[in-house]
Coordinates of C-alpha atoms in Angstrom, one line a residue:
X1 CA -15.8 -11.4 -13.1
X2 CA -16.1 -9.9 -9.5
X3 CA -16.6 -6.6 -8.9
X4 CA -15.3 -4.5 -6.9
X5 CA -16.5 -1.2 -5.5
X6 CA -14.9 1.5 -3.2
X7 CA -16.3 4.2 -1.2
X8 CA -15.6 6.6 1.8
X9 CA -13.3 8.5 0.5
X10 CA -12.9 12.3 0.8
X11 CA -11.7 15.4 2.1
X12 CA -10.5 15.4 5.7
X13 CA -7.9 17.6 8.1
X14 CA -4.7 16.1 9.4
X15 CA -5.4 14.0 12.7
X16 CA -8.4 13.1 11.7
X17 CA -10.4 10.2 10.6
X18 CA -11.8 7.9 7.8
X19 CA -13.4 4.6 7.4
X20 CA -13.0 2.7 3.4
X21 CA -15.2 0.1 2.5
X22 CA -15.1 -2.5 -0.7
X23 CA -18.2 -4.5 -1.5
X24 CA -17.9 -7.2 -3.3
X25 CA -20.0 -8.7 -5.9
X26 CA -19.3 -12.7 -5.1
X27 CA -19.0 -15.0 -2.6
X28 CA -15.5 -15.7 -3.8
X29 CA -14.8 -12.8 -1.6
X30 CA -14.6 -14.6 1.7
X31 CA -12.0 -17.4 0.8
X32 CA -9.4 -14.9 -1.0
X33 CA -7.2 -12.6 0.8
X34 CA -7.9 -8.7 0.4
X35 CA -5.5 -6.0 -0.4
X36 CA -6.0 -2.1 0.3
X37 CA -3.5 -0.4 -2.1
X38 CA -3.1 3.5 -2.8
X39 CA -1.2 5.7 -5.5
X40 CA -0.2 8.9 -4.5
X41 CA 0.8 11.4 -7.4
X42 CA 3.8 11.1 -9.0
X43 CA 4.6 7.9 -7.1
X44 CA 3.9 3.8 -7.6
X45 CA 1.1 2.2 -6.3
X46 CA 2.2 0.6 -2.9
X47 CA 0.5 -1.8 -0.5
X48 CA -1.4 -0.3 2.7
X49 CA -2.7 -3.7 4.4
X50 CA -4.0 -7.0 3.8
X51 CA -5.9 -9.5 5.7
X52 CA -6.5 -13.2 4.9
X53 CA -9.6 -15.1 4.1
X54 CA -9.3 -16.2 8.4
X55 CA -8.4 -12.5 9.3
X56 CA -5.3 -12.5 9.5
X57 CA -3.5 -8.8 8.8
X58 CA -0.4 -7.1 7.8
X59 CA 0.7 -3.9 7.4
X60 CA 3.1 -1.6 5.7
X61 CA 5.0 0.4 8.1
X62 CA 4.0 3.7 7.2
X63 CA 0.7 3.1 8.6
X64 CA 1.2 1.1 11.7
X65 CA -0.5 1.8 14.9
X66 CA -2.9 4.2 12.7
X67 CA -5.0 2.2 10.0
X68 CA -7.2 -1.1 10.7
X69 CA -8.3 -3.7 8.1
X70 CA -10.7 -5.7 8.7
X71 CA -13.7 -7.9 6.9
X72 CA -17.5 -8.9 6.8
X73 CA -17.6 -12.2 5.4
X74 CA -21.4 -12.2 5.8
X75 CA -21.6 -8.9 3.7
X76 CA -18.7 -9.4 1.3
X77 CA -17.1 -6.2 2.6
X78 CA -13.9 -4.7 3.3
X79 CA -13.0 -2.0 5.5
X80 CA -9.5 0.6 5.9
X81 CA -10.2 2.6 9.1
X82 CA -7.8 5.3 8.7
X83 CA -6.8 6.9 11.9
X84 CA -4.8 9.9 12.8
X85 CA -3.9 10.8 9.5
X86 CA -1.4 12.4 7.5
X87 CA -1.3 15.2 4.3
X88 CA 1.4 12.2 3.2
X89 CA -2.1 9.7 3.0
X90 CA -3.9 11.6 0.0
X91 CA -3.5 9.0 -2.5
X92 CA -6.5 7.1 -4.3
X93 CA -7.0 4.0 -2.4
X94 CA -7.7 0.6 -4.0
X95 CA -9.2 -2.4 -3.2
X96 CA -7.8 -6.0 -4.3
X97 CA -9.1 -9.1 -4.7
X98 CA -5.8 -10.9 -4.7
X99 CA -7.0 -14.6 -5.8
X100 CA -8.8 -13.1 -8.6
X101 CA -6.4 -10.5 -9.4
X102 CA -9.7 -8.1 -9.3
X103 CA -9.0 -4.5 -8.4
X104 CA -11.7 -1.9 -7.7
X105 CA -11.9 1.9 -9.4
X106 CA -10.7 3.1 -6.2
X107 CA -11.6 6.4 -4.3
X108 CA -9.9 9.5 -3.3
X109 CA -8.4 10.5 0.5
X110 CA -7.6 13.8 0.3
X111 CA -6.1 15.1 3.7
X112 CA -5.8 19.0 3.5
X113 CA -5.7 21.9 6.1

């Protein structure tokens, strides 16, 4: 089983900035598409962005223009850079391993004046 591991998360002010990363346990990693998900309280998990195995992205719209996905093949890693963001971000984020169905334990944005 893959695994999946999360980190960068934590406490920031509106506008500003974060950078997520996922590291991945297998080489599996860099033919399978990758998912950042998040679940805010109180509300279903939703898809943030995804990017294919050949880089290509997509992107809910409630973060376009702000947050970047991208991937290290050569290091099994994700990444979310999270850009100008929003109280309505705090959510733990999740990373996804779509061909597997492998999700990680996820980590915590908070954004807070």
């Amino acid at each position: 089983q893959v695994q999946l591991v999360e980190s960068g998360g934590g406490l920031v002010q509106p506008g500003g900035s974060l950078r997520l990363s996922c590291a991945a346990s297998e080489s599996i990693f860099r033919l399978s598409t990758m998912n950042w998900y998040r679940q805010a309280p109180g509300k279903q998990r939703e898809l943030v962005a995804g990017i294919s195995s050949d880089g290509r992205t997509n992107y809910a719209d409630f973060v376009k223009g702000r947050f970047t996905i991208s991937r290290d093949n050569a290091k099994n890693v994700l990444y979310l850079q999270m850009n100008s963001l929003k109280p309505e971000d705090t959510a733990v984020y999740y990373c996804n391993l779509y061909d597997l169905g492998s999700w990680g334990q996820g980590t915590q944005v908070t954004v807070s004046s």
